PDB file of N, CA, C and O in Angstrom:
ATOM      1  N   MET A   1       5.675  32.122  25.575  1.00 48.00           N
ATOM      2  CA  MET A   1       6.186  32.619  24.315  1.00 48.00           C
ATOM      3  C   MET A   1       6.710  31.477  23.430  1.00 48.00           C
ATOM      4  O   MET A   1       6.694  31.575  22.223  1.00 48.00           O
ATOM      5  N   ALA A   2       7.138  30.409  24.033  1.00 60.00           N
ATOM      6  CA  ALA A   2       7.668  29.286  23.275  1.00 60.00           C
ATOM      7  C   ALA A   2       6.566  28.340  22.822  1.00 60.00           C
ATOM      8  O   ALA A   2       6.841  27.357  22.150  1.00 60.00           O
ATOM      9  N   ASP A   3       5.332  28.632  23.200  1.00 67.00           N
ATOM     10  CA  ASP A   3       4.222  27.764  22.802  1.00 67.00           C
ATOM     11  C   ASP A   3       3.984  27.784  21.292  1.00 67.00           C
ATOM     12  O   ASP A   3       3.625  26.778  20.706  1.00 67.00           O
ATOM     13  N   TRP A   4       4.173  28.925  20.658  1.00 65.00           N
ATOM     14  CA  TRP A   4       3.953  28.993  19.213  1.00 65.00           C
ATOM     15  C   TRP A   4       4.994  28.190  18.448  1.00 65.00           C
ATOM     16  O   TRP A   4       4.765  27.743  17.344  1.00 65.00           O
ATOM     17  N   LEU A   5       6.180  28.003  19.051  1.00 68.00           N
ATOM     18  CA  LEU A   5       7.253  27.260  18.393  1.00 68.00           C
ATOM     19  C   LEU A   5       6.902  25.780  18.260  1.00 68.00           C
ATOM     20  O   LEU A   5       7.290  25.135  17.302  1.00 68.00           O
ATOM     21  N   LEU A   6       6.171  25.265  19.218  1.00 74.00           N
ATOM     22  CA  LEU A   6       5.797  23.856  19.190  1.00 74.00           C
ATOM     23  C   LEU A   6       4.361  23.654  18.732  1.00 74.00           C
ATOM     24  O   LEU A   6       3.801  22.578  18.888  1.00 74.00           O
ATOM     25  N   SER A   7       3.792  24.671  18.167  1.00 87.00           N
ATOM     26  CA  SER A   7       2.424  24.572  17.677  1.00 87.00           C
ATOM     27  C   SER A   7       2.344  23.514  16.580  1.00 87.00           C
ATOM     28  O   SER A   7       3.295  23.280  15.839  1.00 87.00           O
ATOM     29  N   GLU A   8       1.187  22.899  16.508  1.00 88.00           N
ATOM     30  CA  GLU A   8       0.992  21.826  15.524  1.00 88.00           C
ATOM     31  C   GLU A   8       1.175  22.336  14.095  1.00 88.00           C
ATOM     32  O   GLU A   8       1.789  21.663  13.259  1.00 88.00           O
ATOM     33  N   HIS A   9       0.715  23.523  13.811  1.00 87.00           N
ATOM     34  CA  HIS A   9       0.824  24.088  12.468  1.00 87.00           C
ATOM     35  C   HIS A   9       2.280  24.384  12.098  1.00 87.00           C
ATOM     36  O   HIS A   9       2.691  24.164  10.952  1.00 87.00           O
ATOM     37  N   VAL A  10       3.040  24.835  13.058  1.00 87.00           N
ATOM     38  CA  VAL A  10       4.450  25.139  12.800  1.00 87.00           C
ATOM     39  C   VAL A  10       5.225  23.853  12.536  1.00 87.00           C
ATOM     40  O   VAL A  10       6.049  23.778  11.617  1.00 87.00           O
ATOM     41  N   VAL A  11       4.933  22.822  13.293  1.00 87.00           N
ATOM     42  CA  VAL A  11       5.607  21.533  13.097  1.00 87.00           C
ATOM     43  C   VAL A  11       5.269  20.963  11.726  1.00 87.00           C
ATOM     44  O   VAL A  11       6.145  20.461  11.002  1.00 87.00           O
ATOM     45  N   ILE A  12       4.015  21.050  11.329  1.00 92.00           N
ATOM     46  CA  ILE A  12       3.606  20.547  10.014  1.00 92.00           C
ATOM     47  C   ILE A  12       4.276  21.356   8.908  1.00 92.00           C
ATOM     48  O   ILE A  12       4.756  20.796   7.917  1.00 92.00           O
ATOM     49  N   ALA A  13       4.342  22.680   9.066  1.00 93.00           N
ATOM     50  CA  ALA A  13       4.967  23.525   8.050  1.00 93.00           C
ATOM     51  C   ALA A  13       6.455  23.219   7.923  1.00 93.00           C
ATOM     52  O   ALA A  13       6.991  23.134   6.809  1.00 93.00           O
ATOM     53  N   VAL A  14       7.137  23.037   9.037  1.00 92.00           N
ATOM     54  CA  VAL A  14       8.573  22.725   9.000  1.00 92.00           C
ATOM     55  C   VAL A  14       8.802  21.354   8.363  1.00 92.00           C
ATOM     56  O   VAL A  14       9.722  21.172   7.555  1.00 92.00           O
ATOM     57  N   ALA A  15       7.960  20.395   8.696  1.00 95.00           N
ATOM     58  CA  ALA A  15       8.089  19.061   8.105  1.00 95.00           C
ATOM     59  C   ALA A  15       7.826  19.110   6.601  1.00 95.00           C
ATOM     60  O   ALA A  15       8.531  18.455   5.814  1.00 95.00           O
ATOM     61  N   ALA A  16       6.840  19.894   6.184  1.00 97.00           N
ATOM     62  CA  ALA A  16       6.542  20.013   4.756  1.00 97.00           C
ATOM     63  C   ALA A  16       7.687  20.681   4.010  1.00 97.00           C
ATOM     64  O   ALA A  16       8.058  20.251   2.909  1.00 97.00           O
ATOM     65  N   LEU A  17       8.253  21.734   4.598  1.00 97.00           N
ATOM     66  CA  LEU A  17       9.394  22.399   3.959  1.00 97.00           C
ATOM     67  C   LEU A  17      10.598  21.472   3.867  1.00 97.00           C
ATOM     68  O   LEU A  17      11.303  21.452   2.854  1.00 97.00           O
ATOM     69  N   THR A  18      10.835  20.702   4.902  1.00 98.00           N
ATOM     70  CA  THR A  18      11.950  19.748   4.880  1.00 98.00           C
ATOM     71  C   THR A  18      11.728  18.699   3.789  1.00 98.00           C
ATOM     72  O   THR A  18      12.650  18.369   3.036  1.00 98.00           O
ATOM     73  N   GLY A  19      10.530  18.178   3.698  1.00 97.00           N
ATOM     74  CA  GLY A  19      10.224  17.204   2.651  1.00 97.00           C
ATOM     75  C   GLY A  19      10.365  17.800   1.265  1.00 97.00           C
ATOM     76  O   GLY A  19      10.895  17.153   0.352  1.00 97.00           O
ATOM     77  N   LEU A  20       9.906  19.035   1.104  1.00 98.00           N
ATOM     78  CA  LEU A  20      10.033  19.702  -0.188  1.00 98.00           C
ATOM     79  C   LEU A  20      11.498  19.893  -0.564  1.00 98.00           C
ATOM     80  O   LEU A  20      11.884  19.680  -1.716  1.00 98.00           O
ATOM     81  N   LEU A  21      12.321  20.284   0.399  1.00 98.00           N
ATOM     82  CA  LEU A  21      13.752  20.452   0.123  1.00 98.00           C
ATOM     83  C   LEU A  21      14.410  19.133  -0.279  1.00 98.00           C
ATOM     84  O   LEU A  21      15.260  19.106  -1.174  1.00 98.00           O
ATOM     85  N   ILE A  22      14.001  18.048   0.347  1.00 98.00           N
ATOM     86  CA  ILE A  22      14.557  16.738  -0.004  1.00 98.00           C
ATOM     87  C   ILE A  22      14.167  16.347  -1.430  1.00 98.00           C
ATOM     88  O   ILE A  22      14.996  15.881  -2.218  1.00 98.00           O
ATOM     89  N   VAL A  23      12.905  16.569  -1.787  1.00 98.00           N
ATOM     90  CA  VAL A  23      12.437  16.233  -3.136  1.00 98.00           C
ATOM     91  C   VAL A  23      13.125  17.102  -4.183  1.00 98.00           C
ATOM     92  O   VAL A  23      13.548  16.614  -5.237  1.00 98.00           O
ATOM     93  N   VAL A  24      13.250  18.399  -3.915  1.00 97.00           N
ATOM     94  CA  VAL A  24      13.902  19.303  -4.863  1.00 97.00           C
ATOM     95  C   VAL A  24      15.371  18.928  -5.032  1.00 97.00           C
ATOM     96  O   VAL A  24      15.896  18.923  -6.156  1.00 97.00           O
ATOM     97  N   ASN A  25      16.040  18.582  -3.933  1.00 97.00           N
ATOM     98  CA  ASN A  25      17.443  18.178  -4.013  1.00 97.00           C
ATOM     99  C   ASN A  25      17.597  16.910  -4.861  1.00 97.00           C
ATOM    100  O   ASN A  25      18.491  16.820  -5.715  1.00 97.00           O
ATOM    101  N   ALA A  26      16.723  15.943  -4.665  1.00 97.00           N
ATOM    102  CA  ALA A  26      16.780  14.707  -5.449  1.00 97.00           C
ATOM    103  C   ALA A  26      16.501  14.988  -6.922  1.00 97.00           C
ATOM    104  O   ALA A  26      17.159  14.424  -7.812  1.00 97.00           O
ATOM    105  N   ALA A  27      15.541  15.865  -7.202  1.00 97.00           N
ATOM    106  CA  ALA A  27      15.223  16.195  -8.591  1.00 97.00           C
ATOM    107  C   ALA A  27      16.397  16.909  -9.268  1.00 97.00           C
ATOM    108  O   ALA A  27      16.708  16.628 -10.432  1.00 97.00           O
ATOM    109  N   LEU A  28      17.031  17.806  -8.563  1.00 97.00           N
ATOM    110  CA  LEU A  28      18.179  18.504  -9.143  1.00 97.00           C
ATOM    111  C   LEU A  28      19.344  17.565  -9.411  1.00 97.00           C
ATOM    112  O   LEU A  28      20.021  17.675 -10.437  1.00 97.00           O
ATOM    113  N   ARG A  29      19.583  16.644  -8.499  1.00 97.00           N
ATOM    114  CA  ARG A  29      20.652  15.659  -8.739  1.00 97.00           C
ATOM    115  C   ARG A  29      20.327  14.782  -9.940  1.00 97.00           C
ATOM    116  O   ARG A  29      21.198  14.459 -10.748  1.00 97.00           O
ATOM    117  N   GLY A  30      19.065  14.383 -10.071  1.00 96.00           N
ATOM    118  CA  GLY A  30      18.658  13.593 -11.236  1.00 96.00           C
ATOM    119  C   GLY A  30      18.810  14.374 -12.525  1.00 96.00           C
ATOM    120  O   GLY A  30      19.264  13.842 -13.539  1.00 96.00           O
ATOM    121  N   TRP A  31      18.443  15.639 -12.508  1.00 96.00           N
ATOM    122  CA  TRP A  31      18.570  16.499 -13.687  1.00 96.00           C
ATOM    123  C   TRP A  31      20.040  16.638 -14.082  1.00 96.00           C
ATOM    124  O   TRP A  31      20.386  16.552 -15.263  1.00 96.00           O
ATOM    125  N   GLN A  32      20.907  16.863 -13.110  1.00 97.00           N
ATOM    126  CA  GLN A  32      22.332  17.001 -13.405  1.00 97.00           C
ATOM    127  C   GLN A  32      22.902  15.701 -13.952  1.00 97.00           C
ATOM    128  O   GLN A  32      23.728  15.707 -14.865  1.00 97.00           O
ATOM    129  N   GLY A  33      22.453  14.574 -13.418  1.00 96.00           N
ATOM    130  CA  GLY A  33      22.894  13.283 -13.938  1.00 96.00           C
ATOM    131  C   GLY A  33      22.438  13.063 -15.367  1.00 96.00           C
ATOM    132  O   GLY A  33      23.181  12.544 -16.203  1.00 96.00           O
ATOM    133  N   TRP A  34      21.189  13.456 -15.653  1.00 95.00           N
ATOM    134  CA  TRP A  34      20.676  13.304 -17.017  1.00 95.00           C
ATOM    135  C   TRP A  34      21.450  14.185 -17.982  1.00 95.00           C
ATOM    136  O   TRP A  34      21.767  13.766 -19.100  1.00 95.00           O
ATOM    137  N   LEU A  35      21.735  15.417 -17.569  1.00 96.00           N
ATOM    138  CA  LEU A  35      22.519  16.310 -18.432  1.00 96.00           C
ATOM    139  C   LEU A  35      23.924  15.762 -18.667  1.00 96.00           C
ATOM    140  O   LEU A  35      24.446  15.841 -19.785  1.00 96.00           O
ATOM    141  N   ALA A  36      24.537  15.188 -17.640  1.00 95.00           N
ATOM    142  CA  ALA A  36      25.867  14.592 -17.805  1.00 95.00           C
ATOM    143  C   ALA A  36      25.810  13.410 -18.778  1.00 95.00           C
ATOM    144  O   ALA A  36      26.709  13.228 -19.607  1.00 95.00           O
ATOM    145  N   LEU A  37      24.756  12.611 -18.684  1.00 94.00           N
ATOM    146  CA  LEU A  37      24.593  11.482 -19.599  1.00 94.00           C
ATOM    147  C   LEU A  37      24.465  11.967 -21.036  1.00 94.00           C
ATOM    148  O   LEU A  37      25.114  11.438 -21.945  1.00 94.00           O
ATOM    149  N   LYS A  38      23.636  12.986 -21.264  1.00 94.00           N
ATOM    150  CA  LYS A  38      23.469  13.510 -22.620  1.00 94.00           C
ATOM    151  C   LYS A  38      24.755  14.128 -23.138  1.00 94.00           C
ATOM    152  O   LYS A  38      25.075  14.021 -24.325  1.00 94.00           O
ATOM    153  N   GLU A  39      25.531  14.763 -22.259  1.00 94.00           N
ATOM    154  CA  GLU A  39      26.804  15.342 -22.676  1.00 94.00           C
ATOM    155  C   GLU A  39      27.781  14.250 -23.112  1.00 94.00           C
ATOM    156  O   GLU A  39      28.465  14.383 -24.126  1.00 94.00           O
ATOM    157  N   ARG A  40      27.797  13.139 -22.354  1.00 93.00           N
ATOM    158  CA  ARG A  40      28.662  12.010 -22.747  1.00 93.00           C
ATOM    159  C   ARG A  40      28.205  11.414 -24.072  1.00 93.00           C
ATOM    160  O   ARG A  40      29.028  11.001 -24.891  1.00 93.00           O
ATOM    161  N   GLU A  41      26.892  11.339 -24.292  1.00 90.00           N
ATOM    162  CA  GLU A  41      26.388  10.814 -25.563  1.00 90.00           C
ATOM    163  C   GLU A  41      26.798  11.699 -26.732  1.00 90.00           C
ATOM    164  O   GLU A  41      27.098  11.202 -27.816  1.00 90.00           O
ATOM    165  N   LEU A  42      26.791  13.004 -26.535  1.00 88.00           N
ATOM    166  CA  LEU A  42      27.186  13.919 -27.599  1.00 88.00           C
ATOM    167  C   LEU A  42      28.684  13.858 -27.878  1.00 88.00           C
ATOM    168  O   LEU A  42      29.110  14.049 -29.013  1.00 88.00           O
ATOM    169  N   GLU A  43      29.484  13.605 -26.865  1.00 89.00           N
ATOM    170  CA  GLU A  43      30.938  13.540 -27.049  1.00 89.00           C
ATOM    171  C   GLU A  43      31.384  12.229 -27.673  1.00 89.00           C
ATOM    172  O   GLU A  43      32.447  12.155 -28.276  1.00 89.00           O
ATOM    173  N   ARG A  44      30.569  11.185 -27.523  1.00 84.00           N
ATOM    174  CA  ARG A  44      30.918   9.862 -28.041  1.00 84.00           C
ATOM    175  C   ARG A  44      30.822   9.870 -29.568  1.00 84.00           C
ATOM    176  O   ARG A  44      29.902  10.442 -30.141  1.00 84.00           O
ATOM    177  N   PRO A  45      31.790   9.240 -30.256  1.00 79.00           N
ATOM    178  CA  PRO A  45      31.700   9.193 -31.724  1.00 79.00           C
ATOM    179  C   PRO A  45      30.489   8.371 -32.155  1.00 79.00           C
ATOM    180  O   PRO A  45      30.144   7.375 -31.533  1.00 79.00           O
ATOM    181  N   ARG A  46      29.862   8.827 -33.229  1.00 71.00           N
ATOM    182  CA  ARG A  46      28.663   8.143 -33.719  1.00 71.00           C
ATOM    183  C   ARG A  46      29.051   6.874 -34.467  1.00 71.00           C
ATOM    184  O   ARG A  46      30.009   6.867 -35.230  1.00 71.00           O
ATOM    185  N   PRO A  47      28.279   5.797 -34.279  1.00 65.00           N
ATOM    186  CA  PRO A  47      28.590   4.551 -34.989  1.00 65.00           C
ATOM    187  C   PRO A  47      28.279   4.690 -36.477  1.00 65.00           C
ATOM    188  O   PRO A  47      27.408   5.451 -36.879  1.00 65.00           O
ATOM    189  N   GLU A  48      29.022   3.929 -37.265  1.00 61.00           N
ATOM    190  CA  GLU A  48      28.794   3.952 -38.713  1.00 61.00           C
ATOM    191  C   GLU A  48      27.575   3.118 -39.059  1.00 61.00           C
ATOM    192  O   GLU A  48      27.182   2.222 -38.335  1.00 61.00           O
ATOM    193  N   ILE A  49      26.983   3.420 -40.195  1.00 54.00           N
ATOM    194  CA  ILE A  49      25.857   2.643 -40.691  1.00 54.00           C
ATOM    195  C   ILE A  49      26.398   1.312 -41.201  1.00 54.00           C
ATOM    196  O   ILE A  49      27.497   1.233 -41.729  1.00 54.00           O
ATOM    197  N   GLU A  50      25.596   0.255 -41.051  1.00 58.00           N
ATOM    198  CA  GLU A  50      26.020  -1.059 -41.526  1.00 58.00           C
ATOM    199  C   GLU A  50      26.381  -0.990 -43.000  1.00 58.00           C
ATOM    200  O   GLU A  50      25.735  -0.301 -43.784  1.00 58.00           O
ATOM    201  N   GLY A  51      27.390  -1.716 -43.366  1.00 55.00           N
ATOM    202  CA  GLY A  51      27.832  -1.704 -44.752  1.00 55.00           C
ATOM    203  C   GLY A  51      29.091  -0.875 -44.914  1.00 55.00           C
ATOM    204  O   GLY A  51      29.686  -0.842 -45.976  1.00 55.00           O
ATOM    205  N   GLY A  52      29.505  -0.193 -43.852  1.00 54.00           N
ATOM    206  CA  GLY A  52      30.766   0.517 -43.872  1.00 54.00           C
ATOM    207  C   GLY A  52      30.752   1.856 -44.565  1.00 54.00           C
ATOM    208  O   GLY A  52      31.734   2.253 -45.164  1.00 54.00           O
ATOM    209  N   ALA A  53      29.661   2.568 -44.535  1.00 50.00           N
ATOM    210  CA  ALA A  53      29.636   3.897 -45.139  1.00 50.00           C
ATOM    211  C   ALA A  53      30.512   4.823 -44.313  1.00 50.00           C
ATOM    212  O   ALA A  53      30.231   5.081 -43.156  1.00 50.00           O
ATOM    213  N   GLY A  54      31.579   5.309 -44.903  1.00 56.00           N
ATOM    214  CA  GLY A  54      32.517   6.126 -44.158  1.00 56.00           C
ATOM    215  C   GLY A  54      32.085   7.565 -44.030  1.00 56.00           C
ATOM    216  O   GLY A  54      32.110   8.144 -42.958  1.00 56.00           O
ATOM    217  N   GLY A  55      31.652   8.192 -45.101  1.00 59.00           N
ATOM    218  CA  GLY A  55      31.303   9.600 -45.063  1.00 59.00           C
ATOM    219  C   GLY A  55      29.816   9.827 -44.933  1.00 59.00           C
ATOM    220  O   GLY A  55      29.012   8.903 -45.039  1.00 59.00           O
ATOM    221  N   THR A  56      29.457  11.069 -44.722  1.00 65.00           N
ATOM    222  CA  THR A  56      28.036  11.376 -44.580  1.00 65.00           C
ATOM    223  C   THR A  56      27.319  11.256 -45.916  1.00 65.00           C
ATOM    224  O   THR A  56      26.143  10.914 -45.954  1.00 65.00           O
ATOM    225  N   GLY A  57      28.019  11.526 -47.018  1.00 72.00           N
ATOM    226  CA  GLY A  57      27.400  11.385 -48.335  1.00 72.00           C
ATOM    227  C   GLY A  57      27.042   9.941 -48.620  1.00 72.00           C
ATOM    228  O   GLY A  57      25.952   9.641 -49.116  1.00 72.00           O
ATOM    229  N   ALA A  58      27.945   9.038 -48.281  1.00 73.00           N
ATOM    230  CA  ALA A  58      27.682   7.619 -48.498  1.00 73.00           C
ATOM    231  C   ALA A  58      26.558   7.141 -47.583  1.00 73.00           C
ATOM    232  O   ALA A  58      25.730   6.311 -47.979  1.00 73.00           O
ATOM    233  N   ALA A  59      26.504   7.679 -46.387  1.00 75.00           N
ATOM    234  CA  ALA A  59      25.441   7.290 -45.458  1.00 75.00           C
ATOM    235  C   ALA A  59      24.086   7.754 -45.985  1.00 75.00           C
ATOM    236  O   ALA A  59      23.095   7.032 -45.874  1.00 75.00           O
ATOM    237  N   ARG A  60      24.044   8.939 -46.573  1.00 81.00           N
ATOM    238  CA  ARG A  60      22.781   9.425 -47.138  1.00 81.00           C
ATOM    239  C   ARG A  60      22.333   8.557 -48.305  1.00 81.00           C
ATOM    240  O   ARG A  60      21.146   8.292 -48.474  1.00 81.00           O
ATOM    241  N   ILE A  61      23.286   8.126 -49.120  1.00 84.00           N
ATOM    242  CA  ILE A  61      22.951   7.253 -50.245  1.00 84.00           C
ATOM    243  C   ILE A  61      22.387   5.933 -49.729  1.00 84.00           C
ATOM    244  O   ILE A  61      21.386   5.426 -50.249  1.00 84.00           O
ATOM    245  N   GLU A  62      23.024   5.382 -48.680  1.00 86.00           N
ATOM    246  CA  GLU A  62      22.525   4.127 -48.116  1.00 86.00           C
ATOM    247  C   GLU A  62      21.126   4.305 -47.530  1.00 86.00           C
ATOM    248  O   GLU A  62      20.264   3.437 -47.684  1.00 86.00           O
ATOM    249  N   LEU A  63      20.885   5.421 -46.864  1.00 86.00           N
ATOM    250  CA  LEU A  63      19.556   5.672 -46.312  1.00 86.00           C
ATOM    251  C   LEU A  63      18.509   5.809 -47.413  1.00 86.00           C
ATOM    252  O   LEU A  63      17.397   5.286 -47.299  1.00 86.00           O
ATOM    253  N   ALA A  64      18.865   6.493 -48.482  1.00 88.00           N
ATOM    254  CA  ALA A  64      17.935   6.627 -49.607  1.00 88.00           C
ATOM    255  C   ALA A  64      17.637   5.257 -50.209  1.00 88.00           C
ATOM    256  O   ALA A  64      16.487   4.965 -50.579  1.00 88.00           O
ATOM    257  N   ASP A  65      18.659   4.412 -50.319  1.00 90.00           N
ATOM    258  CA  ASP A  65      18.470   3.067 -50.847  1.00 90.00           C
ATOM    259  C   ASP A  65      17.548   2.253 -49.941  1.00 90.00           C
ATOM    260  O   ASP A  65      16.645   1.554 -50.423  1.00 90.00           O
ATOM    261  N   LEU A  66      17.750   2.363 -48.627  1.00 92.00           N
ATOM    262  CA  LEU A  66      16.892   1.638 -47.693  1.00 92.00           C
ATOM    263  C   LEU A  66      15.451   2.129 -47.764  1.00 92.00           C
ATOM    264  O   LEU A  66      14.505   1.330 -47.712  1.00 92.00           O
ATOM    265  N   LYS A  67      15.261   3.440 -47.905  1.00 93.00           N
ATOM    266  CA  LYS A  67      13.906   3.981 -48.022  1.00 93.00           C
ATOM    267  C   LYS A  67      13.225   3.472 -49.288  1.00 93.00           C
ATOM    268  O   LYS A  67      12.033   3.153 -49.289  1.00 93.00           O
ATOM    269  N   GLU A  68      13.974   3.373 -50.369  1.00 92.00           N
ATOM    270  CA  GLU A  68      13.414   2.867 -51.622  1.00 92.00           C
ATOM    271  C   GLU A  68      13.025   1.395 -51.484  1.00 92.00           C
ATOM    272  O   GLU A  68      11.976   0.972 -51.967  1.00 92.00           O
ATOM    273  N   ARG A  69      13.847   0.630 -50.799  1.00 92.00           N
ATOM    274  CA  ARG A  69      13.520  -0.779 -50.567  1.00 92.00           C
ATOM    275  C   ARG A  69      12.240  -0.903 -49.739  1.00 92.00           C
ATOM    276  O   ARG A  69      11.397  -1.761 -50.008  1.00 92.00           O
ATOM    277  N   ILE A  70      12.107  -0.043 -48.731  1.00 92.00           N
ATOM    278  CA  ILE A  70      10.909  -0.081 -47.892  1.00 92.00           C
ATOM    279  C   ILE A  70       9.676   0.255 -48.711  1.00 92.00           C
ATOM    280  O   ILE A  70       8.633  -0.395 -48.590  1.00 92.00           O
ATOM    281  N   ARG A  71       9.783   1.262 -49.582  1.00 90.00           N
ATOM    282  CA  ARG A  71       8.648   1.614 -50.439  1.00 90.00           C
ATOM    283  C   ARG A  71       8.239   0.440 -51.321  1.00 90.00           C
ATOM    284  O   ARG A  71       7.055   0.161 -51.510  1.00 90.00           O
ATOM    285  N   LYS A  72       9.226  -0.243 -51.900  1.00 90.00           N
ATOM    286  CA  LYS A  72       8.921  -1.398 -52.753  1.00 90.00           C
ATOM    287  C   LYS A  72       8.263  -2.523 -51.971  1.00 90.00           C
ATOM    288  O   LYS A  72       7.295  -3.138 -52.432  1.00 90.00           O
ATOM    289  N   LEU A  73       8.772  -2.788 -50.760  1.00 90.00           N
ATOM    290  CA  LEU A  73       8.177  -3.843 -49.929  1.00 90.00           C
ATOM    291  C   LEU A  73       6.750  -3.486 -49.509  1.00 90.00           C
ATOM    292  O   LEU A  73       5.869  -4.357 -49.476  1.00 90.00           O
ATOM    293  N   GLU A  74       6.523  -2.206 -49.196  1.00 89.00           N
ATOM    294  CA  GLU A  74       5.164  -1.791 -48.844  1.00 89.00           C
ATOM    295  C   GLU A  74       4.230  -1.930 -50.053  1.00 89.00           C
ATOM    296  O   GLU A  74       3.065  -2.308 -49.905  1.00 89.00           O
ATOM    297  N   ALA A  75       4.723  -1.629 -51.239  1.00 87.00           N
ATOM    298  CA  ALA A  75       3.912  -1.759 -52.442  1.00 87.00           C
ATOM    299  C   ALA A  75       3.564  -3.227 -52.698  1.00 87.00           C
ATOM    300  O   ALA A  75       2.436  -3.568 -53.048  1.00 87.00           O
ATOM    301  N   ILE A  76       4.544  -4.093 -52.501  1.00 87.00           N
ATOM    302  CA  ILE A  76       4.302  -5.522 -52.673  1.00 87.00           C
ATOM    303  C   ILE A  76       3.284  -6.014 -51.650  1.00 87.00           C
ATOM    304  O   ILE A  76       2.367  -6.796 -51.963  1.00 87.00           O
ATOM    305  N   ALA A  77       3.415  -5.552 -50.394  1.00 87.00           N
ATOM    306  CA  ALA A  77       2.502  -5.981 -49.347  1.00 87.00           C
ATOM    307  C   ALA A  77       1.074  -5.505 -49.597  1.00 87.00           C
ATOM    308  O   ALA A  77       0.114  -6.202 -49.255  1.00 87.00           O
ATOM    309  N   SER A  78       0.920  -4.351 -50.220  1.00 85.00           N
ATOM    310  CA  SER A  78      -0.429  -3.851 -50.485  1.00 85.00           C
ATOM    311  C   SER A  78      -0.991  -4.381 -51.815  1.00 85.00           C
ATOM    312  O   SER A  78      -2.127  -4.095 -52.151  1.00 85.00           O
ATOM    313  N   GLY A  79      -0.192  -5.116 -52.572  1.00 82.00           N
ATOM    314  CA  GLY A  79      -0.677  -5.735 -53.789  1.00 82.00           C
ATOM    315  C   GLY A  79      -0.535  -4.875 -55.024  1.00 82.00           C
ATOM    316  O   GLY A  79      -1.146  -5.175 -56.046  1.00 82.00           O
ATOM    317  N   VAL A  80       0.244  -3.838 -54.980  1.00 69.00           N
ATOM    318  CA  VAL A  80       0.448  -2.951 -56.122  1.00 69.00           C
ATOM    319  C   VAL A  80       1.611  -3.481 -56.943  1.00 69.00           C
ATOM    320  O   VAL A  80       2.659  -3.802 -56.408  1.00 69.00           O
ATOM    321  N   ASP A  81       1.405  -3.593 -58.278  1.00 63.00           N
ATOM    322  CA  ASP A  81       2.499  -4.014 -59.159  1.00 63.00           C
ATOM    323  C   ASP A  81       3.385  -2.825 -59.482  1.00 63.00           C
ATOM    324  O   ASP A  81       2.908  -1.735 -59.774  1.00 63.00           O
ATOM    325  N   LEU A  82       4.690  -3.056 -59.455  1.00 56.00           N
ATOM    326  CA  LEU A  82       5.630  -1.981 -59.773  1.00 56.00           C
ATOM    327  C   LEU A  82       6.004  -2.004 -61.218  1.00 56.00           C
ATOM    328  O   LEU A  82       6.366  -2.755 -61.898  1.00 56.00           O
TER     329      LEU A  82
END
């Protein structure tokens, strides 16, 4: 009656289940670590844009200015006169 317990198929199945449990456990720990990292990133205060823009309105103005500069540089690079 104990022969089926030591059968080759049973040993392989138990080993496969054990390996699967180890992989799933490692994946879950990695997922929890990644979520903790993202939570810390969200809690951390955001850095200011260079130039000292304090508010979001000033930051938007600076971004618009940078986009305009990029457009002008791209126009110059392609040979278009402004």
